[in-house]
Amino acid sequence: MNVEKIIKTEKQIPITSRTIIHLSLVEAKINEMMTAALKPHGVSLQQFNVLRILRGQKGKPANLSTLNERMVTKMSNTTRLVDKLILKGYVDRMVCPSNRRKVEINITSKGESALALMDVALKETEEKLLQNFSMEDLRSINELLDKF
Amino acid sequence: MNVEKIIKTEKQIPITSRTIIHLSLVEAKINEMMTAALKPHGVSLQQFNVLRILRGQKGKPANLSTLNERMVTKMSNTTRLVDKLILKGYVDRMVCPSNRRKVEINITSKGESALALMDVALKETEEKLLQNFSMEDLRSINELLDKF
DNA sequence: CCCTTACATTTGTATATACAATTGTTGTAA
DNA sequence: TTACAACAATTGTATATACAAATGTAAGGG
């Protein structure tokens, strides 16, 4: 990825700023490729993340707050995200019987099989994105990212 | 940054997926902090980037395509981004006399002094974000990010 | 039991972004 | 010169997101 071509905005860009910009550019690239990979499946990256989280629940329903903690988006959007997944029939939502303020969200079997297909597409994209990385590189970058 | 708490969506998450998710989370954090730092100045992160690019032009006007190449956003949004900066009086736009399809965009002196203030705020945010990074860490992470 | 506060989610609204279609301009080949 | 393709920017529209306010529910003190 050719950062220099893009960030030649200032004469002498300090390495701190360079790092921040570099990260944003990489993330944009990732986002773009992942979104493209999911497009044929008709879901957005965020919708995919919700499905993944729900699968991780292994049948135990998740409420909105739980989803929200594990996502980058804000609460109000989580509601609407789930709305869209319900329309597609990938999840269902019901009021929690023990605490009617909460809702319980589950992935449906239709959602699970759709998710399985998405996994394949995403896996390929990940491999493409990370093709220049050795296992040691991956460990290093994760370690460094932990410093944020 | 505690990734583990967030990405416990799946049982055994492979290091490739972990890396991608990790990057997204870090970028989200950066974005959030930068946006917050710019908020008192009344500009978005993207608007700030445009101003920075224009300053880097050193008086030489930039047209929209040029701005676009160096930004993460799409062409149509660049138009509207510049619109907003014009409203604030930070940039001006005129039709290029030699090729009337193009526009020439310049930062105004008002824009430059506003940008100088933003720089201070952003610098602080960067330092906060990168406080755990040694100079060697910064070099490493930039090198690794180049592999994307 | 009523009132207040906190909780969990939803709705309204303004702004941001992506994508496709459109406008206006230039260059060029018949 | 005119017709057509390519270029540069803009507009329309649908969707996404952030933020604030509102809704409905639960829990606890008087």
XYZ file of C-alpha atoms (C1' of nucleotides) in Angstrom:
356
model
C 0.000 0.000 0.000
C 1.489 3.235 -1.135
C 0.957 5.715 1.654
C 3.520 8.220 0.495
C 1.561 9.043 -2.610
C -1.424 9.909 -0.509
C 0.020 11.681 2.473
C 2.328 14.082 0.723
C 0.088 16.814 2.103
C 2.702 18.363 4.297
C 6.405 18.827 3.864
C 7.792 16.868 6.793
C 5.092 14.743 8.275
C 6.042 13.512 11.763
C 5.982 9.782 12.354
C 3.162 10.116 14.883
C 0.803 11.731 12.386
C 2.009 9.354 9.724
C 1.043 6.399 11.887
C -2.449 7.707 12.480
C -3.041 8.459 8.818
C -1.537 5.148 7.805
C -3.918 3.294 10.071
C -6.913 5.139 8.702
C -5.920 4.337 5.158
C -5.402 0.667 5.917
C -8.704 0.473 7.693
C -10.439 2.138 4.762
C -8.960 -0.453 2.442
C -10.044 -3.293 4.694
C -13.504 -1.857 4.993
C -13.846 -1.442 1.276
C -12.757 -4.987 0.489
C -14.867 -6.564 3.188
C -17.921 -4.596 2.148
C -17.396 -5.644 -1.452
C -17.101 -9.278 -0.404
C -20.343 -9.082 1.543
C -22.245 -7.220 -1.125
C -23.372 -10.322 -3.055
C -24.822 -11.583 0.211
C -26.871 -8.444 0.683
C -25.596 -7.538 4.125
C -23.470 -4.693 5.382
C -20.292 -5.226 7.386
C -22.096 -4.220 10.552
C -24.944 -6.620 9.879
C -22.389 -9.372 9.358
C -20.805 -8.530 12.704
C -24.133 -8.824 14.452
C -24.684 -12.244 12.936
C -21.227 -13.340 14.002
C -21.786 -12.206 17.545
C -25.106 -14.009 17.681
C -23.573 -17.222 16.439
C -20.970 -16.878 19.167
C -23.792 -16.909 21.690
C -24.518 -20.544 20.850
C -28.265 -20.356 21.248
C -28.143 -18.128 24.298
C -30.021 -15.016 23.169
C -28.314 -11.630 23.174
C -29.971 -8.384 24.077
C -29.213 -5.090 22.419
C -26.864 -3.856 25.117
C -24.729 -6.959 24.745
C -24.548 -6.554 20.999
C -23.723 -2.939 21.459
C -20.797 -3.542 23.795
C -19.129 -5.684 21.190
C -19.757 -3.413 18.271
C -18.339 -0.151 17.124
C -21.687 1.435 16.434
C -24.056 3.315 18.722
C -27.109 1.918 20.458
C -29.693 3.588 18.268
C -28.102 2.076 15.205
C -27.998 -1.381 16.702
C -31.785 -1.291 16.881
C -32.059 -0.461 13.211
C -29.376 -2.958 12.267
C -31.346 -5.717 13.905
C -34.492 -4.456 12.151
C -32.831 -5.054 8.820
C -31.673 -8.521 9.778
C -35.191 -9.397 10.861
C -36.503 -8.276 7.481
C -34.071 -10.680 5.867
C -35.177 -13.428 8.206
C -31.673 -13.911 9.598
C -32.526 -13.147 13.223
C -35.605 -12.892 15.383
C -36.396 -10.642 18.279
C -38.708 -11.101 21.236
C -39.312 -9.265 24.450
C -37.440 -10.842 27.331
C -40.033 -12.531 29.560
C -38.142 -11.975 32.821
C -37.418 -8.315 32.129
C -39.669 -6.734 29.623
C -37.375 -3.796 29.079
C -34.945 -6.081 27.346
C -35.215 -7.843 24.042
C -33.796 -11.211 23.164
C -32.207 -11.608 19.799
C -31.389 -14.929 18.202
C -29.906 -15.996 14.927
C -32.252 -18.151 12.849
C -31.219 -21.285 10.981
C -31.635 -19.300 7.766
C -29.267 -16.743 9.244
C -26.779 -19.410 10.178
C -26.609 -20.919 6.741
C -26.312 -17.471 5.153
C -23.539 -16.670 7.587
C -21.697 -19.832 6.644
C -21.578 -18.647 3.032
C -20.398 -15.205 4.068
C -17.618 -16.779 6.091
C -16.150 -18.289 2.973
C -16.178 -14.968 1.123
C -14.695 -13.138 4.080
C -12.008 -15.724 4.603
C -10.825 -15.214 1.030
C -10.772 -11.468 1.493
C -8.776 -11.779 4.675
C -6.242 -13.970 2.967
C -5.920 -11.479 0.145
C -5.485 -8.615 2.587
C -2.922 -10.430 4.668
C -1.030 -12.200 1.919
C 2.178 -10.298 2.636
C 2.123 -11.071 6.330
C 4.110 -13.856 7.928
C 2.848 -15.463 11.103
C 5.457 -13.477 12.979
C 4.215 -10.252 11.341
C 0.715 -11.014 12.501
C 1.853 -11.547 16.042
C 3.847 -8.316 15.959
C 1.077 -6.166 14.604
C -1.421 -7.489 17.110
C 0.994 -6.821 19.910
C 1.550 -3.295 18.678
C -2.140 -2.610 18.203
C -2.680 -3.626 21.816
C -0.752 -0.536 22.830
C -3.606 1.674 21.733
C -7.061 -1.427 24.442
C -8.857 -4.521 25.488
C -9.727 -6.401 22.352
C -10.399 -9.719 23.976
C -13.427 -8.388 25.784
C -14.917 -7.299 22.511
C -14.050 -10.070 20.121
C -15.085 -13.047 22.202
C -17.706 -13.644 19.545
C -16.310 -16.943 18.417
C -14.616 -19.722 20.275
C -11.232 -19.852 18.609
C -10.726 -16.782 16.530
C -7.847 -17.204 14.058
C -5.064 -14.660 14.178
C -5.904 -13.402 10.698
C -9.462 -12.456 11.646
C -8.229 -11.132 14.924
C -5.846 -8.796 13.149
C -8.573 -7.399 10.927
C -10.973 -6.867 13.794
C -8.236 -5.402 15.918
C -7.411 -2.858 13.254
C -11.026 -1.846 12.875
C -11.380 -1.325 16.594
C -8.224 0.742 16.807
C -9.293 2.846 13.874
C -12.691 3.409 15.451
C -11.006 4.629 18.595
C -8.745 6.965 16.665
C -11.661 8.285 14.693
C -13.701 8.915 17.771
C -10.936 10.797 19.563
C -9.976 12.868 16.553
C -13.570 13.784 15.849
C -14.037 14.808 19.463
C -10.910 16.966 19.314
C -12.145 18.712 16.185
C -15.669 19.210 17.427
C -15.016 22.531 19.222
C -13.623 23.796 15.938
C -16.796 22.924 14.098
C -15.231 20.786 11.402
C -15.411 17.094 10.669
C -12.343 14.899 10.298
C -12.796 14.876 6.549
C -13.093 18.646 6.380
C -9.910 18.898 8.404
C -8.162 16.602 5.955
C -9.185 18.783 3.049
C -7.781 21.842 4.783
C -4.535 20.027 5.484
C -4.175 18.960 1.889
C -4.825 22.497 0.687
C -2.211 23.903 3.025
C 0.245 21.374 1.627
C -0.377 22.873 -1.802
C 1.362 26.069 -0.708
C -0.811 28.452 -2.654
C -1.018 26.237 -5.698
C -4.739 25.560 -6.058
C -6.068 22.006 -5.949
C -8.900 20.722 -8.048
C -11.424 18.207 -6.852
C -9.801 15.202 -8.474
C -6.555 15.982 -6.710
C -8.275 16.261 -3.376
C -10.090 13.086 -4.075
C -6.987 11.059 -4.829
C -5.608 11.884 -1.433
C -8.761 11.269 0.507
C -10.659 8.224 1.567
C -14.019 9.541 0.464
C -15.752 9.456 -2.895
C -15.849 12.221 -5.484
C -19.447 13.249 -4.920
C -18.762 13.766 -1.244
C -15.675 15.820 -1.911
C -17.885 18.352 -3.679
C -20.148 18.618 -0.671
C -17.229 18.689 1.750
C -15.806 21.674 -0.045
C -19.260 23.284 -0.024
C -19.269 23.174 3.748
C -15.788 24.645 4.004
C -16.800 27.478 1.720
C -19.774 28.228 3.963
C -17.349 28.535 6.865
C -15.118 30.790 4.807
C -12.148 28.445 5.127
C -11.660 27.823 1.400
C -12.728 29.373 -1.861
C -13.535 27.823 -5.192
C -13.357 29.170 -8.702
C -13.647 27.707 -12.147
C -10.247 26.943 -13.650
C -9.695 29.486 -16.438
C -7.635 27.161 -18.652
C -10.013 24.232 -18.359
C -13.493 25.158 -17.349
C -14.405 21.625 -16.389
C -12.090 21.882 -13.447
C -12.402 23.937 -10.303
C -9.580 25.485 -8.328
C -9.797 25.298 -4.596
C -7.673 27.359 -2.232
C -7.426 27.691 1.493
C -8.194 31.196 2.746
C -6.200 33.021 5.410
C -9.147 32.517 7.741
C -8.907 28.824 6.946
C -5.198 28.784 7.650
C -5.505 30.361 11.050
C -8.367 28.040 11.968
C -6.267 25.110 10.819
C -3.388 26.234 13.007
C -5.651 25.999 16.044
C -6.898 22.583 15.007
C -3.322 21.383 14.661
C -2.720 22.022 18.325
C -5.814 20.059 19.356
C -4.947 17.195 17.025
C -1.361 17.067 18.162
C -2.515 16.545 21.739
C -4.873 13.797 20.686
C -2.154 12.053 18.741
C 0.138 12.139 21.722
C -2.563 10.706 23.922
C -3.260 7.955 21.411
C 0.379 7.054 20.966
C 1.544 7.506 24.518
C 2.446 3.837 24.896
C 4.485 3.749 21.712
C 8.244 4.043 21.625
C 9.940 5.465 18.569
C 10.898 1.925 17.627
C 7.265 0.819 17.978
C 6.185 3.571 15.606
C 8.716 2.508 13.035
C 7.636 -1.116 13.357
C 3.947 -0.466 13.026
C 4.427 1.726 9.975
C 6.563 -0.929 8.376
C 3.950 -3.561 9.079
C 1.100 -1.402 7.828
C 2.990 -0.981 4.585
C 2.426 -4.658 3.912
C -1.245 -4.022 3.304
C -49.406 2.163 46.769
C -47.325 6.239 44.738
C -43.374 8.721 43.270
C -38.895 9.049 41.670
C -34.928 7.233 39.542
C -32.556 4.131 36.689
C -32.636 0.981 32.955
C -33.253 -0.836 27.976
C -34.702 0.251 23.842
C -36.724 3.091 20.289
C -37.757 7.224 17.573
C -36.738 11.811 15.443
C -33.656 14.504 13.133
C -29.539 16.252 11.171
C -25.559 14.982 8.910
C -22.573 11.771 6.262
C -21.657 8.562 2.739
C -22.130 5.432 -1.432
C -23.695 4.804 -5.937
C -25.868 6.032 -10.177
C -27.318 9.356 -13.288
C -26.721 14.041 -15.058
C -24.609 18.408 -16.485
C -21.296 21.036 -18.695
C -16.768 21.153 -21.077
C -12.964 19.600 -24.005
C -10.616 17.000 -27.542
C -10.792 14.575 -31.792
C -11.992 11.963 -35.858
C -15.065 11.876 -39.844
C -18.290 21.695 -38.565
C -20.440 18.366 -36.275
C -20.912 14.221 -33.869
C -19.094 11.494 -30.318
C -16.279 9.918 -26.619
C -13.788 11.286 -22.524
C -13.266 14.231 -18.673
C -14.462 16.960 -14.257
C -17.711 18.046 -11.285
C -22.418 18.073 -9.503
C -27.027 16.416 -8.246
C -30.492 12.909 -6.774
C -31.524 9.287 -3.935
C -31.113 5.595 -0.765
C -28.824 4.144 3.119
C -25.915 4.745 7.311
C -24.596 6.992 11.400
C -24.434 10.226 15.521
C -26.759 12.567 18.989
C -30.637 13.967 21.686
C -35.115 13.206 23.236
C -38.858 10.076 24.166
C -41.054 5.637 25.380
C -41.954 1.870 28.223
C -40.484 -1.014 32.191
C -38.447 -2.199 36.743
C -36.875 -1.311 41.410
C -36.718 1.055 45.791
C -37.971 4.515 49.408
C -41.517 6.917 51.807
